[in-house]
PDB file of C-alpha atoms in Angstrom:
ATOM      1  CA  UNK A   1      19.753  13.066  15.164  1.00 81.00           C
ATOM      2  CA  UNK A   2      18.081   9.660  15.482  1.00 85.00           C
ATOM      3  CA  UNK A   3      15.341   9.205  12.928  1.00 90.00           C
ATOM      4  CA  UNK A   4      12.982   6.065  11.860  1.00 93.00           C
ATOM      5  CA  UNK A   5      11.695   6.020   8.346  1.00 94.00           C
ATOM      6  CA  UNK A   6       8.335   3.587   7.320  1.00 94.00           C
ATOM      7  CA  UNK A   7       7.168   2.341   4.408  1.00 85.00           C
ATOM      8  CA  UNK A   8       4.536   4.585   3.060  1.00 81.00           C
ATOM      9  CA  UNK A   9       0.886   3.199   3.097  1.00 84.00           C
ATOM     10  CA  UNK A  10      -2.137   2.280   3.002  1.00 93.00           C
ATOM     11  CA  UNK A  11      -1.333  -1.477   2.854  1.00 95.00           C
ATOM     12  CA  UNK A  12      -4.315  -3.255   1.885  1.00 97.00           C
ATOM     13  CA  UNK A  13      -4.109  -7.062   1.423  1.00 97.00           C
ATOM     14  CA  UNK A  14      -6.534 -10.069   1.323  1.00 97.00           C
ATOM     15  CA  UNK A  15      -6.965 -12.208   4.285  1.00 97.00           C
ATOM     16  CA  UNK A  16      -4.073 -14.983   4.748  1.00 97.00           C
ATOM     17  CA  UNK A  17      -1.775 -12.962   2.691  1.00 97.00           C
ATOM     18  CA  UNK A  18       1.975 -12.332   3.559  1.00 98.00           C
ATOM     19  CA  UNK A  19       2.511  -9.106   5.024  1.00 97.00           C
ATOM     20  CA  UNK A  20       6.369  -6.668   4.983  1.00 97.00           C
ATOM     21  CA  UNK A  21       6.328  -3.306   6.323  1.00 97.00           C
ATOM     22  CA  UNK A  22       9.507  -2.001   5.720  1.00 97.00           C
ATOM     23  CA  UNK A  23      11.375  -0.144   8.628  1.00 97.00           C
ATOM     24  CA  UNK A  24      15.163   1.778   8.712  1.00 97.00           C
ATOM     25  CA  UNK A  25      16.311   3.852  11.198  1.00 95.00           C
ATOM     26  CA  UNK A  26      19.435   6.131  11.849  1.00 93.00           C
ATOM     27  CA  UNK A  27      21.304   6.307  15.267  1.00 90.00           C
ATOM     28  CA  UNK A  28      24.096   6.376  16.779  1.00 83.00           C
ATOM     29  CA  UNK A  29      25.442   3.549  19.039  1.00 82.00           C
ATOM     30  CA  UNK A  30      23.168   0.852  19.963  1.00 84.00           C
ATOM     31  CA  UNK A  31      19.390   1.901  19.922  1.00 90.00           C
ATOM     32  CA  UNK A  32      16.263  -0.584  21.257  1.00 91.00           C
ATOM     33  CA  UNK A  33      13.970  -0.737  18.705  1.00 94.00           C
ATOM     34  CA  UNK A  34       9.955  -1.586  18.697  1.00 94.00           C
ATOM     35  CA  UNK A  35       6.800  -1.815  16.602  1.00 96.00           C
ATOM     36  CA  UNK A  36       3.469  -0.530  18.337  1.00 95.00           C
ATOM     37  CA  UNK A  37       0.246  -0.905  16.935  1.00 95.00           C
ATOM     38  CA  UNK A  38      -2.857   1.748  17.032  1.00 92.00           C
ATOM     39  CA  UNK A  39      -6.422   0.703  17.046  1.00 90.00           C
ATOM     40  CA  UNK A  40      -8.857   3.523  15.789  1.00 84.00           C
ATOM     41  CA  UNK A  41      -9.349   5.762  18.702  1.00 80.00           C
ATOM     42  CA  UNK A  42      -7.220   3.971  21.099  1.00 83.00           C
ATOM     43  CA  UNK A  43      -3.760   4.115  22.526  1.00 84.00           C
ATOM     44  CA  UNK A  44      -0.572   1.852  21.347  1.00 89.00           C
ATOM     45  CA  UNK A  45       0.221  -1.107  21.911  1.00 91.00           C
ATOM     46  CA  UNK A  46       3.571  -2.783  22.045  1.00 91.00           C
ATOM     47  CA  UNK A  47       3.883  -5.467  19.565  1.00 95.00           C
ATOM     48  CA  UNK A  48       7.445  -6.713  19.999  1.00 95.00           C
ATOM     49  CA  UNK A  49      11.108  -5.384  20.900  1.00 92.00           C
ATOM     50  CA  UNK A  50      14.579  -5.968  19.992  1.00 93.00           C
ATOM     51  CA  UNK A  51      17.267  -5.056  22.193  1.00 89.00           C
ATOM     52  CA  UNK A  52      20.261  -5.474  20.320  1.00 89.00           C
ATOM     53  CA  UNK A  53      22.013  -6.984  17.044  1.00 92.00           C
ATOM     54  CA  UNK A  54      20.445 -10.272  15.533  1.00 95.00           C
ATOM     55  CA  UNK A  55      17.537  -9.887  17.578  1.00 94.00           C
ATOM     56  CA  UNK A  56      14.224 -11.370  15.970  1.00 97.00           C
ATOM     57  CA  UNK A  57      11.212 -10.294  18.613  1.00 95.00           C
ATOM     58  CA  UNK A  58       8.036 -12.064  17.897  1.00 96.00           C
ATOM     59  CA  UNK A  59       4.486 -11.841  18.927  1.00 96.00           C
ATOM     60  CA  UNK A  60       1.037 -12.803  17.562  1.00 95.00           C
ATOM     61  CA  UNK A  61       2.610 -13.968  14.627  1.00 97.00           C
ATOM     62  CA  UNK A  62       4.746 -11.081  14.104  1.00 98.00           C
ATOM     63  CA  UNK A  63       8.496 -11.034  13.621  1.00 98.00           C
ATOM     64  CA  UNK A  64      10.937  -8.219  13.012  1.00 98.00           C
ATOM     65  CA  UNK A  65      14.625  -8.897  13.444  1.00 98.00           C
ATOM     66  CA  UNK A  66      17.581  -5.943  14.222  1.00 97.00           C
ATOM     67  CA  UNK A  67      19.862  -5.573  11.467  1.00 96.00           C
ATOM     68  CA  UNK A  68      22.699  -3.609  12.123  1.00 94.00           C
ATOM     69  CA  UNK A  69      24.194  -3.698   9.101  1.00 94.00           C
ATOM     70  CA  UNK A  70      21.034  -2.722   7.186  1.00 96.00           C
ATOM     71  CA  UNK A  71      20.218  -0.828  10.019  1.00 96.00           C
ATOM     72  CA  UNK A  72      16.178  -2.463   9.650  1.00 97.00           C
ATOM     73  CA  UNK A  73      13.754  -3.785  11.580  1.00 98.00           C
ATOM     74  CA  UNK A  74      11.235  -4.479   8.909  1.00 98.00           C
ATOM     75  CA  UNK A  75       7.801  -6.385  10.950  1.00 98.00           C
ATOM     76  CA  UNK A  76       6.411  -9.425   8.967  1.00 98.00           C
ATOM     77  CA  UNK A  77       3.759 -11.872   9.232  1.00 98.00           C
ATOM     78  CA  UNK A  78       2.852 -14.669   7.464  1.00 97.00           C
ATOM     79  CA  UNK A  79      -0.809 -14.211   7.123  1.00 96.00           C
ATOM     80  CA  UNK A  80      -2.726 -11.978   8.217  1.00 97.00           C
ATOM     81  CA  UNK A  81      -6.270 -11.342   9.687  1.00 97.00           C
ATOM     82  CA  UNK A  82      -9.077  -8.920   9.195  1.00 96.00           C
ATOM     83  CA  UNK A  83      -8.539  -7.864  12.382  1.00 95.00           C
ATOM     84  CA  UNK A  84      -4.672  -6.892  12.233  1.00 96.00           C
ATOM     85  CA  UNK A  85      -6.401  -3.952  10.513  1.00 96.00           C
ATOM     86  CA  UNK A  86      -4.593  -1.076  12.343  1.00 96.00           C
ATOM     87  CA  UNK A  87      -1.951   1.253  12.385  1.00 94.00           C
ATOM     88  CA  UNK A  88       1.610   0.258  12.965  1.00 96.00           C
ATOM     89  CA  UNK A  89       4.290   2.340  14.278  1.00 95.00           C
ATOM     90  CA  UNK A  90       8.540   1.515  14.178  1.00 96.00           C
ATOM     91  CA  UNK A  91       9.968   2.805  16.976  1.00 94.00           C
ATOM     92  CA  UNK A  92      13.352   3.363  18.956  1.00 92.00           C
ATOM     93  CA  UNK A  93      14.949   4.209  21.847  1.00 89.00           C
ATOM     94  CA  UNK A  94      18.355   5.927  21.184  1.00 75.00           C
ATOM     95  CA  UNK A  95      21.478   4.751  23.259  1.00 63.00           C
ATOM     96  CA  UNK A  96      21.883   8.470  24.844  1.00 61.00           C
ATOM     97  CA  UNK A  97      19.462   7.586  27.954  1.00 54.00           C
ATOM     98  CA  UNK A  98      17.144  10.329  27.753  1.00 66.00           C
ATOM     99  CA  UNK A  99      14.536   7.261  27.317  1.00 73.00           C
ATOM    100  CA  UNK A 100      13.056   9.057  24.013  1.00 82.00           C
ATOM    101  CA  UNK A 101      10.793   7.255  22.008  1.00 88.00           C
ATOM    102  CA  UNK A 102      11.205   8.318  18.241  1.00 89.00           C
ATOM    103  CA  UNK A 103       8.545   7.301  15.804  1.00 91.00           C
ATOM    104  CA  UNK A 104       8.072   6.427  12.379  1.00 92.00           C
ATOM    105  CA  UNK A 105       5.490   7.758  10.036  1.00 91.00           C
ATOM    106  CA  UNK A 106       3.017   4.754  10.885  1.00 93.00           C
ATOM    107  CA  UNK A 107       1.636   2.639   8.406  1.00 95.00           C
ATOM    108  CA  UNK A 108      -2.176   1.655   7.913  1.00 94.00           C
ATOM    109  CA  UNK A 109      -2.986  -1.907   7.390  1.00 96.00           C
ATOM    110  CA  UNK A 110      -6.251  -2.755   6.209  1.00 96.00           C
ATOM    111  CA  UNK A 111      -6.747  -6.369   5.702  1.00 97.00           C
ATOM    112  CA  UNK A 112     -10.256  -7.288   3.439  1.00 96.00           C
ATOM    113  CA  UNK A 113     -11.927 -10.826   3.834  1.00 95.00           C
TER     114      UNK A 113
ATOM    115  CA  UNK B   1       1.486  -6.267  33.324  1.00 72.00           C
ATOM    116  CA  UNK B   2       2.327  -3.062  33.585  1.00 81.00           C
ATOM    117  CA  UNK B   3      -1.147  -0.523  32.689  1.00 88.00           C
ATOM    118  CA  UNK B   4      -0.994   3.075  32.761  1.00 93.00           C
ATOM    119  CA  UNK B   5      -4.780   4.561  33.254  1.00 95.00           C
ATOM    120  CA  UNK B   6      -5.676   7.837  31.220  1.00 96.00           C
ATOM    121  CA  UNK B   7      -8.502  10.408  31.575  1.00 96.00           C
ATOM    122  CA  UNK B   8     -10.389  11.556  30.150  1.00 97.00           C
ATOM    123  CA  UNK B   9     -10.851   9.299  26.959  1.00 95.00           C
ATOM    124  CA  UNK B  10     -12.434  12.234  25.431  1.00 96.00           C
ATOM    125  CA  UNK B  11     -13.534  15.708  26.277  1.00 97.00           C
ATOM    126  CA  UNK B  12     -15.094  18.402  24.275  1.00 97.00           C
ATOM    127  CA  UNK B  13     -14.429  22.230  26.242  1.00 96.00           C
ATOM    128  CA  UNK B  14     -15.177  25.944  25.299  1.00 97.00           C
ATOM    129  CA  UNK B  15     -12.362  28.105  23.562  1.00 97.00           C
ATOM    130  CA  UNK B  16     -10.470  29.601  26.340  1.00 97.00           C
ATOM    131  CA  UNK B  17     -10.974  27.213  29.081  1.00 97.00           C
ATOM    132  CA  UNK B  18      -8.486  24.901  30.948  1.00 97.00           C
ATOM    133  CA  UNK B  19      -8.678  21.008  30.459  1.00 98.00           C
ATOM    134  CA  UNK B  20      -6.770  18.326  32.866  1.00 98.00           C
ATOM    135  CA  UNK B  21      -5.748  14.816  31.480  1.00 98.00           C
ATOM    136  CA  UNK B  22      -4.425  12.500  34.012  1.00 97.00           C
ATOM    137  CA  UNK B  23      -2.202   9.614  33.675  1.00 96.00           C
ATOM    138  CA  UNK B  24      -1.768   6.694  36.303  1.00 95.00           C
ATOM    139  CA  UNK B  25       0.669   3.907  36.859  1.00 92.00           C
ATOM    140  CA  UNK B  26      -1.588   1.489  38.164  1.00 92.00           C
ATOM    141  CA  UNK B  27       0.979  -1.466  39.158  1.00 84.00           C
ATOM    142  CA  UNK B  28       4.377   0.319  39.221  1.00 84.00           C
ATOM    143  CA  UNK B  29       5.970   3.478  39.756  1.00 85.00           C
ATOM    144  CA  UNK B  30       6.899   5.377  36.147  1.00 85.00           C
ATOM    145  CA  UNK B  31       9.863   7.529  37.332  1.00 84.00           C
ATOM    146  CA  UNK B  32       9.430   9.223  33.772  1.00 89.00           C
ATOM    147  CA  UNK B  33       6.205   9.969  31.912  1.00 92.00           C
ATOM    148  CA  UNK B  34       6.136  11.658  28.167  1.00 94.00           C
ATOM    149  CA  UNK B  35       3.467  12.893  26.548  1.00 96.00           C
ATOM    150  CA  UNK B  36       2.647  13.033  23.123  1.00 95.00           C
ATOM    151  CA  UNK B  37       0.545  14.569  20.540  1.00 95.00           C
ATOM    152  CA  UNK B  38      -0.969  12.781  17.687  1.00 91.00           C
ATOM    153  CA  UNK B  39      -2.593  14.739  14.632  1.00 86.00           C
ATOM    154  CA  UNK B  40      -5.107  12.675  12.620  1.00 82.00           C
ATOM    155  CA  UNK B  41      -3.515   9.976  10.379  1.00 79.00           C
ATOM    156  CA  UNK B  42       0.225  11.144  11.639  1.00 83.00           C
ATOM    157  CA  UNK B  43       2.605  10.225  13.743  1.00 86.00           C
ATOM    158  CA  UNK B  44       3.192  10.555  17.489  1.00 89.00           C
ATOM    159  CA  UNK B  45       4.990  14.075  18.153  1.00 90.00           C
ATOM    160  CA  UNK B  46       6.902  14.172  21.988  1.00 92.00           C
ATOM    161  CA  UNK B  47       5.573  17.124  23.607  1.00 95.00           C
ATOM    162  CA  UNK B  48       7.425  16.693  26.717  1.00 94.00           C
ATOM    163  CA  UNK B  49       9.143  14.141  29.404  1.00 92.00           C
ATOM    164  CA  UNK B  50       8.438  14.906  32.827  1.00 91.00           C
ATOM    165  CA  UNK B  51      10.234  13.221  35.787  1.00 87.00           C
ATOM    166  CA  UNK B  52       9.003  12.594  38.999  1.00 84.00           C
ATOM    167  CA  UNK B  53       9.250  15.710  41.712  1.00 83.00           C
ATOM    168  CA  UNK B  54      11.140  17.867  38.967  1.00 84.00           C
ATOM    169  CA  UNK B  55       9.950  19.972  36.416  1.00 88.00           C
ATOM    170  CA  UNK B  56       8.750  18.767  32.762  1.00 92.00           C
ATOM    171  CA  UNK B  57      11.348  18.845  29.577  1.00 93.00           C
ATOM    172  CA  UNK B  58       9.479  20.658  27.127  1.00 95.00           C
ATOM    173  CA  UNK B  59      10.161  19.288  23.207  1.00 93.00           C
ATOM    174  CA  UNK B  60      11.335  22.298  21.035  1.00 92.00           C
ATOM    175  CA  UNK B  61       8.020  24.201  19.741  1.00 94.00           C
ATOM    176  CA  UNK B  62       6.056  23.465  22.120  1.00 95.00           C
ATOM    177  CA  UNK B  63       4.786  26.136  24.749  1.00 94.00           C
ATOM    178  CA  UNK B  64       5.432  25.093  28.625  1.00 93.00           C
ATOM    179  CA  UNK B  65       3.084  27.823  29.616  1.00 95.00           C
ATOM    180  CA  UNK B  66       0.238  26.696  27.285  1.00 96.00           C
ATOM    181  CA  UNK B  67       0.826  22.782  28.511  1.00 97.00           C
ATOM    182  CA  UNK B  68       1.466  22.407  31.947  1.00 96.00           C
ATOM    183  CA  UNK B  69       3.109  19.380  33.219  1.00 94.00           C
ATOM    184  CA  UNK B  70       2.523  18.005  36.567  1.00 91.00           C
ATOM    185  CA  UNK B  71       4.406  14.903  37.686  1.00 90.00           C
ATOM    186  CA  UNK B  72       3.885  15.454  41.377  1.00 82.00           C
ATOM    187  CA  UNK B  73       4.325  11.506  42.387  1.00 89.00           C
ATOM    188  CA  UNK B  74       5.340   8.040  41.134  1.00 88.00           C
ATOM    189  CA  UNK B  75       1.822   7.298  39.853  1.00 91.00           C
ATOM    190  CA  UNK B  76       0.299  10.565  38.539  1.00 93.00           C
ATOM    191  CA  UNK B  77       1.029  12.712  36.232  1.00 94.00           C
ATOM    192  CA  UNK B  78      -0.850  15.551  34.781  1.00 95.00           C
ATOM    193  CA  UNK B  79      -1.655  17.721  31.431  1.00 97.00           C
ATOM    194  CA  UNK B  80      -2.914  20.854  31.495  1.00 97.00           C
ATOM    195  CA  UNK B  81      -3.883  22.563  28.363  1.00 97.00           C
ATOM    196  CA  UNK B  82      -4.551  25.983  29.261  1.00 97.00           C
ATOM    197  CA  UNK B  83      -6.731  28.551  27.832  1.00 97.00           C
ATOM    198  CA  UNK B  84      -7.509  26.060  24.906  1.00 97.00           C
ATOM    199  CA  UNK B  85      -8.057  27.227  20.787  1.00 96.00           C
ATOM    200  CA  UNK B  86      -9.622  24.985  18.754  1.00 96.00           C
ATOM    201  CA  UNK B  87      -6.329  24.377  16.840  1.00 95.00           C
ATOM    202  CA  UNK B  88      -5.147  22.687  20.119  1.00 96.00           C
ATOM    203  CA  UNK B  89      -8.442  19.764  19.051  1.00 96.00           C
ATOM    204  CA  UNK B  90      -5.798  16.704  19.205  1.00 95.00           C
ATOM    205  CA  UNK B  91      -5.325  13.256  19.994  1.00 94.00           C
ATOM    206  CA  UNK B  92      -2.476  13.432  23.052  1.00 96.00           C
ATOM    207  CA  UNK B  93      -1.082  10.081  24.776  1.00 94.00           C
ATOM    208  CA  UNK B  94       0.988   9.370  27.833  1.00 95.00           C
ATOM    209  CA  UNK B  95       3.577   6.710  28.020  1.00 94.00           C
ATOM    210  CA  UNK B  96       5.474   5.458  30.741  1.00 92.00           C
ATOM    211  CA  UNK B  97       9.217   4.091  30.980  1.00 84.00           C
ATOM    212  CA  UNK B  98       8.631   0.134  32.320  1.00 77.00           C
ATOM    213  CA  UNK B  99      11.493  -1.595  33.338  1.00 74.00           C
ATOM    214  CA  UNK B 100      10.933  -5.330  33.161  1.00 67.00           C
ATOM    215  CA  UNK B 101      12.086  -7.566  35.555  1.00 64.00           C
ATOM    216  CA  UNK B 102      15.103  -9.995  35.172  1.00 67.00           C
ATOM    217  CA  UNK B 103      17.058  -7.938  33.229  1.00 64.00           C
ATOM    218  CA  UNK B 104      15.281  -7.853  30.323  1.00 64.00           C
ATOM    219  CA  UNK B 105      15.577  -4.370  29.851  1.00 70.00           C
ATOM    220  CA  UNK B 106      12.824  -1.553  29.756  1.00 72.00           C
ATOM    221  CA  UNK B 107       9.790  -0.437  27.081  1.00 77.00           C
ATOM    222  CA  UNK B 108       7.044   2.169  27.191  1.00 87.00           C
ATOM    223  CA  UNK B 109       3.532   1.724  28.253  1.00 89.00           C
ATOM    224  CA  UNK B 110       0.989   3.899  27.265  1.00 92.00           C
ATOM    225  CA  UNK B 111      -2.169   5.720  28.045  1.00 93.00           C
ATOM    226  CA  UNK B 112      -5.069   4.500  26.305  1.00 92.00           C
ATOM    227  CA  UNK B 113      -5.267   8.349  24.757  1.00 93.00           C
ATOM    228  CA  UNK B 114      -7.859  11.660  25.075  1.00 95.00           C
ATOM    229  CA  UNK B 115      -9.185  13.288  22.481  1.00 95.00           C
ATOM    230  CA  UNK B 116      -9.612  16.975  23.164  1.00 97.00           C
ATOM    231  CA  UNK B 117     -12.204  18.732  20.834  1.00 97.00           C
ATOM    232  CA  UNK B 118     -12.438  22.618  21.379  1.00 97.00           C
ATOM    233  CA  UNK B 119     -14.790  24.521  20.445  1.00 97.00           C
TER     234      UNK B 119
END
């Protein structure tokens, strides 16, 4: 079945540093896929989407672009804040309609002044 | 945008009672609500997808008669946990299917999460 693998964390970097969690997923056909972020104790948050092939979504200062052929969707930024602290979730929505979400693992960013 | 309004944001109950959390769309009318179930520090586990006026799709595991689903109009939709155990002490979201306008396809909204303590 469909399936989204993350990068295992904690990731802990210093402010303004470059940040890569890694995501891959498995599906068949033509899946949506989407990064969410957790704050402690809250609900998520959609970060950004990608629809199809070749897609780069962006938000915040976020990217992640659909590879098909790597079959990735790995969520960068170029430097990050204290307060991107948080938990990040890959996500997608399989081409079979029955509007599942399937997770990743979730990562944990912590970002230190 | 689209908001989807959960309650409780937390509730602590006695072993063996019943607890209600409530999801709202607040702007638009979620055809489809899921719920979820989130340990500590893990990932989000799909409990079940209910649909509007029909009864909930219950994820394999999980015990329809222990978590009743309620999804009685386009803007409400229900969790019951019934007879609770403290091993049933979770994080659980909602999330609703949004369809954006102009095309642009559809995402998820969610609930802004209870946590149930039992005790």
């Amino acid at each position: 079945g469909d399936s989204v693998t993350q990068m295992e964390g904690p990731v802990t970097l210093s402010e303004e540093a470059f940040l890569t969690i890694n995501c891959t997923y498995t599906a068949t056909g033509y899946p949506s896929l989407f990064w969410y972020v957790q704050y402690p104790g809250e609900g998520l948050q959609l970060l950004l989407k990608a629809t199809k092939a070749d897609d780069k979504g962006s938000n915040k200062g976020f990217e992640a672009t659909y590879r098909k052929e790597t079959t990735s969707f790995h969520l960068e930024k170029g430097s990050v804040q204290v307060s991107d602290s948080a938990v990040y979730f890959c996500a997608l929505s399989g081409s079979s309609n029955t509007g599942k979400l399937i997770f990743g693992q979730g990562t944990t960013l912590q970002v230190k002044p | 945008g689209a908001v989807v309004s959960q309650h409780p944001s937390r509730v602590i109950c006695k072993s063996g009672t019943s607890v209600k959390i409530e999801c709202r769309s607040l702007d638009f009318q979620a055809t489809t609500m899921f719920w979820y179930r989130q340990f500590p520090k893990q990932s989000l586990m799909l409990m079940a997808t209910s649909n509007e006026g029909s009864k909930a799709t219950y994820e394999q595991g999980v015990e329809k008669d222990k978590f009743l689903i309620n999804h009685a109009s386009l803007t409400l939709s229900t969790l019951t946990v019934t007879s609770a155990h403290p091993e049933d002490s979770s994080f659980y979201i909602c999330s609703a299917r949004t369809y954006w306008t102009g095309g642009r396809g559809y995402g998820y909204t969610f609930g802004s999460g209870t946590r149930l303590t039992v005790v």
